[in-house]
Every structure is written in C-alpha cells, then in structure tokens.
Amino acid sequence: MELSTRIRGILDGGDDGWGVYYKARAMKAAGVDVTELTIGEHDIRTDPSILKAMYDAAMGGHTGYVDVPGTPSLRDAVAQRVEHQTHVPTTRRNVLITPGGQAALFAAHMAACDDGDTALFIDPHYTTYPGTIRSVGAKAMAIPARSRDGFQPDLDAVRRAAKGAKSLLINTPNNPTGVIYTDDTLQGLAQVCRDEDLWLISDEVYDSQVWHGAHLSPRALPGMAERTLVVGSMSKSHAMTGSRLGWIIGPDEAIAHLATLSINTNYGVAGFIQDAALFALRQGPGFEAKIAAPFRRRRDAATPLFSGQEAARLIPSDGAMYLMVDIRATGLSGEEFALRLLDDEHIAVMPGESFGHAAAGHVRIAMTIDDDRFLDAVERLIEFANTLTAGDTQ
Ligand code: PMP
C-alpha cells in the first residue's frame, strides 16, 4: 500500500544527519569508552523537586483530559515569563502549550503555510527544520549564513529569498553554532518580514542560555507581535527534555486556531506534566540560571584553549550549549573529521554537515559532560586537528 508523498518526502532523500551519533552509540554498546559530545541534553536530570511536583499532581488526580490549549495557570505563567523578558503585553490568550518545542515548530508552520508555500530557514540549522517544514506540505528553502560572518544571517540573501515566501524560521541563541543574532541582524530580519509580509517563526528554546547581555526576542520589535510565532520549551531552560513541554506565543487569533489544531492532533499535554512545569517556572530566573551555569562555565574554560589555533578555530559562542569549530584547515569535511576523531580518539562530535551546507567543514561540540572530561576532550580534539594539518594523516 503506497504511503503519501508527503510522509515519504520528509527527509527529501537525505539522511537524518545522526550517523556519527549512531556509530558512537554502537561503539559504546560494544564496550568502547566513547566521550559523547553529540546530543543537546544536559548531564543532569530533571530536578527532584520538579519530579515531586509531577508526582503530587498525578497522585492528586490530575491524570484526566485537560484543557487542550494548556491549563490556565500554566498559560498565565508562560505569559508572565515572556512579558517579563520582553515587555510585550502577553496574556494566556497568546499562549498555546504543546508537547515540546518540536511540536510547536510543526504547529507554527501549519499555522503560517499552505500546501506548496515556501518556508525559509537559516542554514546552519537545527536538524529537524527542513523535515518539519516538509511535514506540513511546505517547500523548505535554506538561506546560508557564512562562517566568516560569524554565522549571522545574510540580510540581503534573506531579502532576496523572501519575495513570495510565507514564513522565516530563525533560532537565537542558535543551535548548532552557539551564536546569538545581533540586535542589528534581528532588526534587519524583522524589516524583511514586515516588507515582504512574512510570518516570523522565532525558535527561542535557548533563551535562558545567553552568556552576555540579554536575550532579545524579535516579537518585541515594532510591528512584529502580530506576525511572530515564538517557539519556547522547558527542555533546555529547566532540564526537562523528556517531559515534552513547550509552547507557542502568538497573536490570539493564531493561538485560537492552533488550539483547534491541537484538538485534532495531540489533544494537549498531560496535566501532571503541566503542573510540574508550572512549579518549575515559579522557581524563577535564578533556577534557570543554575541550569545554564555549567554550559557558561565550560564555554568560558574552553574558549582560551582555542586561542591562536589555526587547525581548529572556534566560532565565538555567546549562547546555547554548543561550540562550533571550523576544521577546514585540516582539509577534511566535518563528517570525515568526526568519524576519524571517533575512531582514533573515541570522541564523538556532530559533523557540521548534519546541520545543512553552510557549516560544512565544521564540527559541533555539545558541552554536555562534566568539566574535566569535557576540557580533556576539547584539548584532544584540538591536538588531533593539529596532527592532521601537520601532514600526519595516519
Ligand atoms: N529547537 C532547537 C533549536 C533545538 O535545539 C531543539 C532540541 N534540541 C528543539 C527546538 C526542540 O526541543 P524540544 O522539542 O525538546 O522542546
């Protein structure tokens, strides 16, 4: 029985970009001591106090069907967090609770795009972006950002591509690059969206991981609240990746329609998880800073190790849990480098090619293991790159 072209076309003939990760996992299962710097997941687990709130809520009976758009108290808490961060008036009518940021990305594109519409995204990109866009039946179009521009989006290229497109998906702080878009970049992108009548889908799941300055949400820029759908999540800010709790912030009319989509797709998020998320949000920004602290610390400690290095050049990282390293001087692709690093040093990093074309010849390091092992792995990676440029390619 033939499956739909849409579902068969999600990956568009490519793979899912996780080959090195799967190989590292297989080596680990075979008993090899692999240092894994691949996946964007904390080395701590969800805080026991949040789990207790989850347990108490479940034992208290919050196990039935819930209000599909989210419990009023959680929607209020998310609205307050956003309003506090951005000063944009936000109420529960602007908030839809979703099963994680990924579901929010999908739903946001469903809201913005019709079948066959062009949806733009910036390359390098989080692995799921093109597949998410194709899942809603839209055409995924990548706009390259260049390594030499510190992976800030190229505004002229975005403007050219925007003609006739429906939406633009951006992500700052950025996965995979660790780059934060400058205020000028965000203002320029907002201008394009206003001029070309585009929806801006702003993935801000790393908004609590900003190493200097404050996070700027483009929804706060003039004329943007009415055309911006912000994707948020408890995964990164509260180490709750497995709880699957995210949201979309948008104009109330969009949120009302998105609630209808939820009714017809996932039927909302479990009440006890929403109660745990509410408890977690009520711990305030100090709690979020505590969850982010190890990544800031590791980034601060690793940055000087790259100073003066030619074979492995660090793209200055200002946020999120990743370092992006340019290894083009070794003459290898990111994938070849990652596979050889895995074979020779038993260190697993993600090839830049997993995140599109623009990060070819780079590798992404997730700062998600304890400090000593992490810094040791970074030193060995730099040394390995130096060995390759020294001509010793054995
Ligand atoms: N956006 C980005 C940029 C991400 O890195 C991730 C997860 N790694 C997500 C969205 C999805 O996160 P979740 O579904 O866990 O909220």
PDB file of C-alpha atoms and ligand atoms in Angstrom, residues 100-102 105 126 129 171 175 203 205-206 233 235-236 241 244 322, ligand 1:
ATOM      1  CA  GLY A 100       7.630  20.158  23.419  1.00  0.00           C
ATOM      2  CA  GLY A 101       9.228  22.771  21.204  1.00  0.00           C
ATOM      3  CA  GLN A 102       9.346  20.349  18.272  1.00  0.00           C
ATOM      4  CA  LEU A 105       7.704  24.177  15.387  1.00  0.00           C
ATOM      5  CA  TYR A 126      18.712  22.544  13.919  1.00  0.00           C
ATOM      6  CA  TYR A 129      13.918  22.213  10.433  1.00  0.00           C
ATOM      7  CA  ASN A 171      16.819  30.457  16.039  1.00  0.00           C
ATOM      8  CA  ASN A 175      21.819  25.532  17.644  1.00  0.00           C
ATOM      9  CA  ASP A 203      12.721  29.467  17.937  1.00  0.00           C
ATOM     10  CA  VAL A 205      14.228  27.410  23.201  1.00  0.00           C
ATOM     11  CA  TYR A 206      17.718  28.513  24.359  1.00  0.00           C
ATOM     12  CA  SER A 233      10.260  24.960  25.663  1.00  0.00           C
ATOM     13  CA  SER A 235      13.550  21.236  27.682  1.00  0.00           C
ATOM     14  CA  LYS A 236      16.699  23.358  27.809  1.00  0.00           C
ATOM     15  CA  THR A 241      13.757  17.274  27.778  1.00  0.00           C
ATOM     16  CA  ARG A 244       7.776  17.206  26.375  1.00  0.00           C
ATOM     17  CA  TYR A 322      27.341  24.188  21.895  1.00  0.00           C
TER      18      TYR A 322
HETATM   19  N1  PMP B   1      14.740  23.960  18.604  1.00  0.00           N
HETATM   20  C1  PMP B   1      16.053  23.784  18.768  1.00  0.00           C
HETATM   21  C2  PMP B   1      16.986  24.812  18.193  1.00  0.00           C
HETATM   22  C3  PMP B   1      16.546  22.672  19.451  1.00  0.00           C
HETATM   23  O1  PMP B   1      17.869  22.523  19.599  1.00  0.00           O
HETATM   24  C4  PMP B   1      15.621  21.724  19.955  1.00  0.00           C
HETATM   25  C5  PMP B   1      16.065  20.471  20.672  1.00  0.00           C
HETATM   26  N2  PMP B   1      17.361  20.114  20.613  1.00  0.00           N
HETATM   27  C6  PMP B   1      14.271  21.957  19.762  1.00  0.00           C
HETATM   28  C7  PMP B   1      13.846  23.079  19.086  1.00  0.00           C
HETATM   29  C8  PMP B   1      13.218  21.020  20.237  1.00  0.00           C
HETATM   30  O2  PMP B   1      13.230  20.890  21.608  1.00  0.00           O
HETATM   31  P1  PMP B   1      12.060  20.215  22.431  1.00  0.00           P
HETATM   32  O3  PMP B   1      11.138  19.571  21.463  1.00  0.00           O
HETATM   33  O4  PMP B   1      12.716  19.238  23.359  1.00  0.00           O
HETATM   34  O5  PMP B   1      11.417  21.344  23.159  1.00  0.00           O
END
